[in-house]
Coordinates of C-alpha atoms in Angstrom, one line a residue:
Chain R
M1 CA 0.0 0.0 0.0
A2 CA 1.4 3.4 -0.9
P3 CA 1.8 6.1 1.7
K4 CA -1.3 8.4 1.9
Y5 CA 0.5 11.2 0.1
L6 CA 1.5 9.0 -2.8
D7 CA -0.6 7.3 -5.5
E8 CA -0.4 3.5 -6.1
R9 CA -1.3 2.5 -9.6
K10 CA -1.8 -0.9 -11.1
Y11 CA -1.1 -1.8 -14.8
N12 CA -1.9 -4.9 -16.8
T13 CA 0.6 -6.6 -19.0
G14 CA 1.4 -4.4 -22.0
E15 CA -0.4 -1.4 -20.6
I16 CA 1.3 1.9 -21.3
V17 CA 2.5 3.9 -18.3
F18 CA 3.5 6.9 -20.4
S19 CA 4.5 7.6 -24.0
E20 CA 7.4 9.4 -25.5
G21 CA 6.7 13.1 -25.9
D22 CA 4.1 13.2 -23.1
A23 CA 4.2 16.1 -20.8
S24 CA 4.2 14.9 -17.2
A25 CA 5.5 15.8 -13.8
E26 CA 5.6 12.3 -12.1
M27 CA 8.3 9.8 -11.4
F28 CA 7.6 6.2 -10.5
I29 CA 8.9 3.5 -8.2
V30 CA 8.2 -0.2 -9.1
L31 CA 6.5 -1.7 -6.1
E32 CA 5.7 -5.1 -7.8
G33 CA 6.3 -6.4 -11.3
N34 CA 8.4 -5.1 -14.2
V35 CA 8.3 -2.4 -16.7
G36 CA 10.1 -2.0 -20.1
I37 CA 11.4 1.3 -21.5
V38 CA 11.4 1.7 -25.3
K39 CA 12.4 4.6 -27.6
K40 CA 11.7 5.3 -31.2
V41 CA 14.9 5.7 -33.3
A42 CA 14.6 6.3 -37.0
G43 CA 11.1 4.9 -37.0
R44 CA 12.1 1.7 -35.1
E45 CA 11.4 0.9 -31.4
I46 CA 14.6 0.2 -29.5
F47 CA 14.3 -1.6 -26.1
L48 CA 16.4 0.4 -23.7
A49 CA 15.9 -1.2 -20.3
A50 CA 13.7 -3.2 -17.9
Q51 CA 13.0 -1.9 -14.4
G52 CA 12.2 -4.2 -11.6
R53 CA 11.1 -4.0 -7.9
G54 CA 12.6 -1.1 -6.1
D55 CA 13.8 0.6 -9.2
F56 CA 12.6 4.1 -10.2
F57 CA 12.2 5.8 -13.5
G58 CA 10.8 9.0 -15.1
E59 CA 12.6 11.2 -12.7
M60 CA 13.6 13.8 -15.4
A61 CA 10.0 14.8 -15.7
V62 CA 10.0 15.8 -12.0
L63 CA 13.5 17.2 -11.8
D64 CA 13.7 19.1 -15.1
S65 CA 10.1 19.4 -16.3
Q66 CA 11.1 17.6 -19.6
P67 CA 8.6 15.8 -21.8
R68 CA 9.0 12.0 -21.7
T69 CA 12.0 10.9 -23.7
A70 CA 10.9 7.2 -24.0
T71 CA 7.8 5.1 -23.7
C72 CA 7.2 2.9 -20.7
F73 CA 4.9 -0.2 -20.5
A74 CA 4.2 -3.0 -18.0
I75 CA 5.9 -6.3 -19.0
V76 CA 3.9 -8.2 -16.4
P77 CA 1.0 -7.1 -14.1
T78 CA 2.7 -4.2 -12.2
T79 CA 2.1 -1.9 -9.3
L80 CA 3.8 1.5 -9.3
V81 CA 4.0 4.3 -6.8
A82 CA 3.7 7.7 -8.5
I83 CA 5.5 10.7 -7.1
R84 CA 4.9 14.3 -8.2
S85 CA 7.4 17.1 -7.6
G86 CA 5.9 18.3 -4.3
E87 CA 5.6 14.8 -3.0
L88 CA 9.2 14.1 -4.0
L89 CA 10.4 16.8 -1.5
M90 CA 8.1 15.2 1.1
K91 CA 9.4 11.8 0.3
L92 CA 13.1 13.0 0.7
R93 CA 12.3 14.5 4.1
R94 CA 10.6 11.3 5.3
D95 CA 13.1 8.9 3.6
P96 CA 16.4 10.8 3.4
T97 CA 18.5 7.9 1.9
F98 CA 16.2 7.9 -1.1
A99 CA 18.2 10.9 -2.5
L100 CA 21.4 8.9 -2.2
E101 CA 19.8 5.9 -3.9
M102 CA 18.6 8.1 -6.7
L103 CA 22.1 9.5 -7.2
Q104 CA 23.5 6.0 -7.2
Q105 CA 21.0 4.8 -9.9
M106 CA 21.5 7.9 -12.0
G107 CA 25.3 7.4 -11.7
R108 CA 25.0 3.8 -12.9
R109 CA 22.8 5.0 -15.8
I110 CA 25.4 7.6 -16.8
S111 CA 28.2 5.0 -16.7
Y112 CA 26.1 2.7 -18.9
L113 CA 25.4 5.6 -21.3
E114 CA 29.1 6.5 -21.5
H115 CA 29.9 2.8 -22.2
E116 CA 27.3 2.7 -25.0
L117 CA 28.4 6.1 -26.4
A118 CA 32.0 4.8 -26.4
K119 CA 30.8 1.8 -28.4
V120 CA 28.9 4.0 -30.9
M121 CA 32.0 6.3 -31.3
E122 CA 34.3 3.3 -31.7
H123 CA 32.0 1.9 -34.4
E124 CA 31.7 5.3 -36.1
L125 CA 35.5 5.7 -36.0
A126 CA 36.0 2.3 -37.5
S127 CA 33.4 3.1 -40.2
R128 CA 35.2 6.4 -41.0
Q129 CA 38.6 4.7 -41.1
E130 CA 37.1 2.1 -43.4
M131 CA 35.6 4.8 -45.6
A132 CA 38.9 6.7 -45.7
K133 CA 40.6 3.5 -46.8
I134 CA 38.0 3.0 -49.6
V135 CA 38.4 6.7 -50.7
A136 CA 42.2 6.4 -50.6
K137 CA 42.0 3.2 -52.6
S138 CA 39.6 4.7 -55.2
E139 CA 41.8 7.8 -55.5
Y140 CA 44.9 5.6 -55.9
A141 CA 43.1 3.6 -58.6
A142 CA 41.9 6.9 -60.2
G143 CA 45.5 8.1 -60.1
D144 CA 46.8 4.9 -61.7
R145 CA 44.4 5.5 -64.6
R146 CA 45.5 9.1 -65.0
P147 CA 47.7 9.8 -68.0
Chain K
M1 CA 30.0 2.4 -2.4
M2 CA 28.1 -0.8 -3.2
T3 CA 24.8 -0.8 -1.2
D4 CA 22.9 -3.3 -3.4
V5 CA 24.0 -6.9 -2.6
R6 CA 22.7 -10.4 -3.1
E7 CA 23.2 -12.8 -0.2
S8 CA 21.8 -16.2 0.4
R9 CA 23.1 -16.5 4.0
L10 CA 23.5 -13.4 6.1
L11 CA 23.5 -12.7 9.9
V12 CA 22.6 -9.2 11.1
T13 CA 23.1 -7.8 14.5
S14 CA 23.5 -4.2 15.8
D15 CA 24.4 -2.0 18.7
T16 CA 27.2 -4.0 20.2
H17 CA 28.8 -0.7 21.3
V18 CA 32.3 -2.2 21.6
G19 CA 34.3 0.4 23.6
N20 CA 31.3 1.7 25.5
L21 CA 32.0 2.0 29.2
F22 CA 28.8 0.2 30.1
C23 CA 28.8 -2.6 27.5
D24 CA 31.2 -5.5 27.4
A25 CA 30.2 -7.1 24.2
R26 CA 33.5 -7.5 22.6
R27 CA 34.1 -11.1 23.4
G28 CA 30.5 -12.0 22.5
L29 CA 30.8 -10.2 19.2
I30 CA 34.0 -12.1 18.4
R31 CA 32.2 -15.4 19.2
F32 CA 29.3 -14.3 17.0
L33 CA 31.7 -13.6 14.1
D34 CA 33.4 -17.0 14.6
Y35 CA 30.0 -18.6 14.6
A36 CA 29.1 -16.9 11.3
R37 CA 32.4 -17.9 9.8
A38 CA 32.1 -21.6 10.9
N39 CA 28.5 -21.7 9.5
H40 CA 29.4 -20.0 6.2
Y41 CA 27.3 -16.9 6.9
N42 CA 28.3 -13.4 5.8
V43 CA 27.7 -10.8 8.6
C44 CA 26.2 -7.3 8.8
I45 CA 26.9 -5.2 11.9
N46 CA 24.1 -2.8 11.6
G47 CA 25.4 0.3 13.2
D48 CA 26.9 1.3 16.6
G49 CA 29.2 -1.8 16.4
I50 CA 31.8 0.4 18.0
D51 CA 31.1 3.3 20.3
V52 CA 33.2 6.4 20.0
Q53 CA 30.9 8.6 22.1
Y54 CA 30.8 7.0 25.5
T55 CA 34.3 5.7 26.0
T56 CA 37.8 6.5 27.2
L57 CA 40.8 6.3 24.9
K58 CA 42.2 3.4 26.8
K59 CA 39.0 1.3 26.8
F60 CA 38.3 2.1 23.1
T61 CA 41.9 1.2 22.0
V62 CA 42.0 -2.1 23.9
E63 CA 38.5 -3.2 22.8
T64 CA 38.6 -2.2 19.2
A65 CA 42.1 -3.5 18.6
A66 CA 40.9 -7.0 19.5
L67 CA 37.9 -6.6 17.2
V68 CA 40.0 -5.3 14.3
R69 CA 42.3 -8.3 14.6
E70 CA 39.3 -10.6 14.5
L71 CA 37.9 -8.8 11.5
R72 CA 41.2 -9.1 9.7
R73 CA 41.3 -12.8 10.4
I74 CA 37.7 -13.7 9.4
T75 CA 37.3 -11.4 6.3
D76 CA 39.6 -13.8 4.4
D77 CA 36.7 -16.2 4.5
I78 CA 33.5 -14.2 4.8
T79 CA 32.3 -10.7 4.0
V80 CA 31.5 -8.4 6.8
Y81 CA 29.2 -5.4 6.1
Y82 CA 29.2 -2.5 8.6
T83 CA 26.4 0.0 8.3
I84 CA 27.1 3.2 10.1
G85 CA 25.1 4.4 13.1
N86 CA 25.2 7.4 15.3
H87 CA 27.7 6.2 17.9
D88 CA 30.3 5.5 15.2
I89 CA 29.3 8.2 12.8
I90 CA 33.0 9.1 12.4
L91 CA 33.3 6.0 10.2
E92 CA 31.4 7.9 7.5
H93 CA 34.9 9.1 6.5
Y94 CA 35.8 5.5 5.8
V95 CA 32.8 4.5 3.7
G96 CA 33.9 2.0 1.0
D97 CA 35.4 -1.5 0.6
W98 CA 38.3 -2.5 2.9
G99 CA 39.0 -5.9 1.6
G100 CA 36.4 -8.2 3.1
L101 CA 35.0 -5.4 5.3
R102 CA 32.5 -3.1 3.6
L103 CA 31.5 0.2 5.2
V104 CA 28.1 1.4 3.9
P105 CA 25.4 3.8 5.0
F106 CA 22.7 1.2 4.5
L107 CA 22.3 -2.1 2.7
N108 CA 19.7 -3.3 0.2
V109 CA 19.9 -7.1 0.4
T110 CA 18.3 -9.4 -2.2
S111 CA 17.9 -12.9 -0.7
G112 CA 15.8 -15.5 -2.5
A113 CA 12.8 -13.6 -3.8
R114 CA 12.8 -11.0 -0.9
R115 CA 14.2 -7.5 -0.8
I116 CA 15.5 -6.6 2.6
R117 CA 16.6 -3.1 3.8
V118 CA 19.2 -3.0 6.5
E119 CA 19.9 0.4 8.1
H120 CA 20.8 1.5 11.6
G121 CA 17.8 3.8 11.8
H122 CA 19.2 6.8 13.6
L123 CA 18.0 9.0 10.7
Y124 CA 14.4 8.4 11.9
D125 CA 15.0 9.2 15.5
P126 CA 13.0 12.4 16.0
S127 CA 14.9 13.7 19.0
L128 CA 18.3 13.1 17.3
M129 CA 17.2 14.7 14.1
T130 CA 15.2 17.7 15.3
H131 CA 17.5 18.8 18.3
P132 CA 20.8 17.1 17.8
D133 CA 22.8 19.4 20.2
L134 CA 20.2 19.0 22.9
H135 CA 20.1 15.2 22.3
H136 CA 23.9 14.9 22.6
G137 CA 23.9 17.2 25.7
I138 CA 21.3 15.0 27.5
R139 CA 23.2 11.9 26.4
R140 CA 26.5 13.2 27.7
F141 CA 24.9 14.2 31.0
F142 CA 23.2 10.8 31.2
A143 CA 26.6 9.0 30.4
L144 CA 28.2 11.0 33.3
L145 CA 25.4 9.9 35.6
C146 CA 25.8 6.2 34.5
R147 CA 29.5 6.4 35.0
M148 CA 28.9 7.6 38.6
Y149 CA 26.1 5.1 39.1
P150 CA 26.2 2.2 36.5
P151 CA 22.7 0.6 37.3
G152 CA 21.2 3.9 36.1
Y153 CA 21.5 2.6 32.5
H154 CA 19.1 -0.3 33.3
W155 CA 16.7 2.1 35.1
H156 CA 16.6 4.1 31.8
A157 CA 16.0 0.9 29.8
N158 CA 13.1 0.0 32.0
Y159 CA 11.7 3.5 31.8
Q160 CA 11.6 3.2 28.0
I161 CA 9.7 -0.1 28.2
V162 CA 7.1 1.5 30.6
R163 CA 6.8 4.5 28.4
Y164 CA 6.0 2.4 25.3
R165 CA 3.9 -0.2 27.0
Y166 CA 1.9 1.8 29.4
L167 CA 2.3 5.6 29.3
R168 CA 1.3 5.9 25.7
R169 CA -1.8 3.8 26.4
L170 CA -2.7 6.0 29.4
L171 CA -2.2 9.1 27.2
G172 CA -4.5 7.7 24.6
Q173 CA -1.7 7.5 22.0
D174 CA -1.9 3.7 21.9
R175 CA -2.0 1.8 18.6
Q176 CA -3.2 -1.6 17.9
W177 CA 0.2 -3.0 17.2
L178 CA 1.4 -2.0 20.7
D179 CA -0.7 -4.9 22.1
S180 CA 1.2 -7.5 20.3
P181 CA 3.9 -9.1 22.6
T182 CA 6.5 -8.9 19.9
T183 CA 5.8 -5.3 19.0
R184 CA 4.8 -3.4 22.1
D185 CA 8.3 -2.1 22.8
Q186 CA 8.8 -0.5 19.4
S187 CA 8.7 3.2 19.0
P188 CA 6.1 4.5 16.5
S189 CA 8.6 6.8 14.7
F190 CA 10.7 3.8 13.6
V191 CA 7.7 1.7 12.6
E192 CA 6.5 4.6 10.4
A193 CA 9.9 5.0 8.9
A194 CA 10.0 1.3 8.2
E195 CA 6.6 1.5 6.6
E196 CA 7.8 4.4 4.4
L197 CA 10.8 2.3 3.3
S198 CA 8.7 -0.8 2.7
Q199 CA 6.7 1.2 0.2
R200 CA 9.8 1.4 -2.0
G201 CA 9.5 -2.4 -2.6
F202 CA 11.2 -3.9 0.5
D203 CA 9.7 -7.0 2.1
D204 CA 11.6 -6.6 5.3
V205 CA 13.1 -3.6 7.0
I206 CA 15.8 -4.1 9.7
F207 CA 16.8 -1.4 12.1
G208 CA 18.9 -1.2 15.3
H209 CA 19.4 2.0 17.3
T210 CA 16.3 1.8 19.6
H211 CA 17.9 -1.0 21.7
Y212 CA 14.5 -2.9 21.7
A213 CA 14.4 -6.1 19.8
G214 CA 11.1 -7.1 18.1
M215 CA 9.1 -7.5 14.9
V216 CA 6.1 -5.5 13.6
P217 CA 4.0 -6.5 10.6
L218 CA 3.6 -3.6 8.1
N219 CA 1.0 -2.8 5.5
G220 CA -1.4 -5.6 6.4
N221 CA 1.4 -8.2 6.7
R222 CA 2.8 -7.4 3.2
A223 CA 6.1 -6.4 4.9
R224 CA 7.8 -6.6 8.3
Y225 CA 9.9 -4.3 10.5
F226 CA 12.6 -6.0 12.6
N227 CA 14.8 -4.5 15.3
T228 CA 17.8 -6.4 16.6
G229 CA 17.9 -4.5 19.9
S230 CA 21.3 -4.1 21.6
W231 CA 24.1 -6.1 23.3
F232 CA 23.6 -4.1 26.6
G233 CA 21.1 -6.8 27.7
Q234 CA 20.0 -9.9 25.8
P235 CA 21.6 -9.8 22.4
Y236 CA 19.5 -10.6 19.3
Y237 CA 20.4 -11.3 15.7
I238 CA 18.6 -11.9 12.5
A239 CA 19.4 -14.9 10.4
I240 CA 18.6 -14.6 6.7
N241 CA 18.6 -17.9 4.7
D242 CA 17.5 -17.7 1.1
G243 CA 14.9 -15.0 1.9
N244 CA 13.7 -16.5 5.1
V245 CA 14.2 -13.8 7.8
E246 CA 14.2 -14.8 11.5
L247 CA 14.9 -12.8 14.7
K248 CA 16.7 -15.0 17.2
P249 CA 18.2 -14.5 20.6
W250 CA 22.0 -15.0 20.8
P251 CA 22.5 -17.5 23.6
Q252 CA 22.8 -15.8 27.0
G253 CA 26.3 -15.8 28.2
A254 CA 27.6 -16.0 24.7
G255 CA 27.1 -12.3 24.4
H256 CA 29.3 -11.3 27.3

C-alpha cells in the first residue's frame, strides 16, 4: 500500500504507463512487477531497459520538467508508486536515503550511457577509417588511370 | 560504495557498542563472528558496532584492537558489512570497501525472492534529528550519571519499556500494534519509517538504534519491520537464509 501522500497504480501486461513526448511531472517506483522502457529511433522501437522491484524511472520529468524521452509499458502485471514534484520533496524528508539511492542509480545509468556512447563512437571511428581506406584506394586507382 | 547486494546466508546484529564504558560485548561479538564464519554466513553489523561517544581512549583502544584483529582474520573467508550508526558516525569518512570489510550507510539485500533493507535507523530518531545538540547534551549528562552510578542505565531501559507499553496507552496514544507481545516495545517513529521504506518495494526492514528487539508486521502483513535490539542486555540477531528472515536471541552468556 502506498503512503497516503503517494498514488499507487496498477497496470496490466502491455499497458502503457507513459508515452514518448508526453508532458508529465511524475516519477515512479516499481512496487511489484516489471516495466520496459522503449524509444523510437529512425522509426524503429529500441528496447532500452527493464526496471524491476525497487527501481525508479521517469525522474527527469520531475527534476527538469522535460517531456518523456521514452515510452514505458508494463511487462507483467505491475504496481507502481507515482511521485509528483511536491511529493518528492516530502518523500526525501521522510526517507532521506532515497536521495542517495537516486544518485547511485543515476550514476549507474550515466556509466552505462558512457559505455554505450564509447561503443557507438568506436563503431563510427572504425566506419570512418574504413571509408577513408576506400576513398584512398579509389583515389589511388583513379591516379593509376591518370595519364 | 556498493549498497545493493545479493546474499543467500547473512547474519545481522547491531548496537554491540564495543568500547562503550557500560557494555562489554567485545568477546561476545568475536564469538558471534566466529559462529558466522564456521557456518558460512556473511555478517552485517548494523550500526553502533563500536562506540566512540561514551568511551575512554584506553578502553576504546583495547576493545577495538581485538575486534579489528578478529575482522582481519575472518574477512579472508566471509564478507562483513558494517552499516554506520550514530555512535560510530565518524566511520562515514571510511565508507567503501576495505577488503572483506565493507562500510556502507545502508544495505539493500536481495535474498531469495525477498528484498531486505538493513539500516541503523538513527536518521528516523525524532529527538536526534530535530534537536541534535540537545540530544547529545542530554546523552552526555546521562553518560556521566551512569559512570557515577552504573545501574542507572538499566533504570533508563526499564523506563523506556514502561513508556512504550503503558504511558502511551494512558495518554490515549496507543495503537493496535502495541498490544502484540513482539511489537509493544517498538517506537512508532521507527515503525512509520520502516513503513515508508517498505513502500519502495522492500519486504523486510531491519533497524537497530532503539535497543529494543522485536518485529512489527507492516501494510497488512505485506512487509515486516525488525529490530535487533542491543548487546547491553539480551543480544539478538537476524538470520537470513535464502529470503527466510528470522529474529533470534543470541544465547545468554555467549554475548558477554
